[in-house]
Amino acid sequence: MFYHVKDLQFNARVSQPDPRFARVMLEAFGGANGELKSALQYFVQAFSCHNPFPDKYDMLMDIATEEFGHLEIVGATIQMLLGPVNGEMKNALEDTPLRTMMSGKSAKEDLIHQAFTNPQFLVGAPGSPALTDSNGNPWCATYVSATAELTVDLRSNMAGEARAKIGYENLLQLTDDPLVKETLGFLMTREVTHYQQFEAALETIQPNFPPGVFQTSPKYSNLYFDLSKGDDARGPWNEGESTQLKEQWQYIEQPLEEVRSTDGLLDRKPEGTDRSEKEIARKEAQLSKERSGQVLASTPKKEMSWCKYQ
């Protein structure tokens, strides 16, 4: 159940109108990494957590609701940046395009320039934020990622918060308004906060790597193929120990020869790892039983009710 409190979470302010920057800020409103995307992504993800992971359901709904609040902050900032645009566009008698064109070539060119550079605010929805990105592309539900596998969704959320953080960081470079910078700084900070919250939630689910139930084959899990010839680079991504499975990276310097000599890797034997196919099969069976039991035990077979009202 939602209800609207008219106080913004952060006191958004602007020093003066700036329609050009308002257009750029649409990326945070209706863009692929904007606040609406985050809000709806966490909102949708929460449903599959309601019974088996009520603590994660609570977290996702809390953060989703905060993201809706951030959408309101961005929308309010855009509205203030547009200043008198809406009123000027509605003054049809005094400021019609025909009258402007009759004022001279320069006025006509300025009107056309403004319409081309800010079509959302001068043509489509004068003086109001729209659910589009800065180029007018409409918001799309394909931006939302929800798999009902919590370890996957939390990683997706962490990546989304990282992208949003960089988005606000870039926006900060495009305005000189100190009050707008304050708002952008707040929003950027909350992206980092949410990243850490999702990361902490992921750590409470063990094991969480690889995502899901099925494990990975020790024959292929630590292979690095040198597939771009030239100045080859070495680092912790292709030498030493792998980050999660703790296997030794096997650097395949001649990939074509390796593939041909092992019948397309079918005959390759595991190297640099203590994991065995037998151990993997045992772990998969155990994990499958645990995860399935956790969900089934928390899902009633009949007379289901989402809430228990006091």
CSV table of N, CA, C and O in Angstrom, one decimal, residues 35 48 106 108 154 261:
chain,number,residue,atom,x,y,z
A,35,GLU,N,16.1,6.5,-12.6
A,35,GLU,CA,15.4,6.1,-11.4
A,35,GLU,C,14.2,5.3,-11.6
A,35,GLU,O,13.9,4.4,-10.7
A,48,SER,N,9.1,-12.4,-6.0
A,48,SER,CA,9.6,-13.8,-5.8
A,48,SER,C,10.3,-14.0,-4.5
A,48,SER,O,10.5,-15.1,-4.1
A,106,SER,N,16.6,35.8,-37.8
A,106,SER,CA,17.3,35.4,-36.7
A,106,SER,C,16.4,34.8,-35.6
A,106,SER,O,16.7,33.8,-35.0
A,108,LYS,N,13.4,33.4,-36.3
A,108,LYS,CA,13.0,32.2,-36.8
A,108,LYS,C,14.0,31.1,-36.6
A,108,LYS,O,13.7,30.0,-36.2
A,154,LEU,N,20.6,-9.7,-7.4
A,154,LEU,CA,21.4,-8.8,-6.6
A,154,LEU,C,22.6,-8.3,-7.3
A,154,LEU,O,23.0,-7.1,-7.2
A,261,SER,N,43.6,-30.7,-30.6
A,261,SER,CA,44.2,-31.8,-30.0
A,261,SER,C,43.3,-32.5,-28.9
A,261,SER,O,43.6,-33.6,-28.5
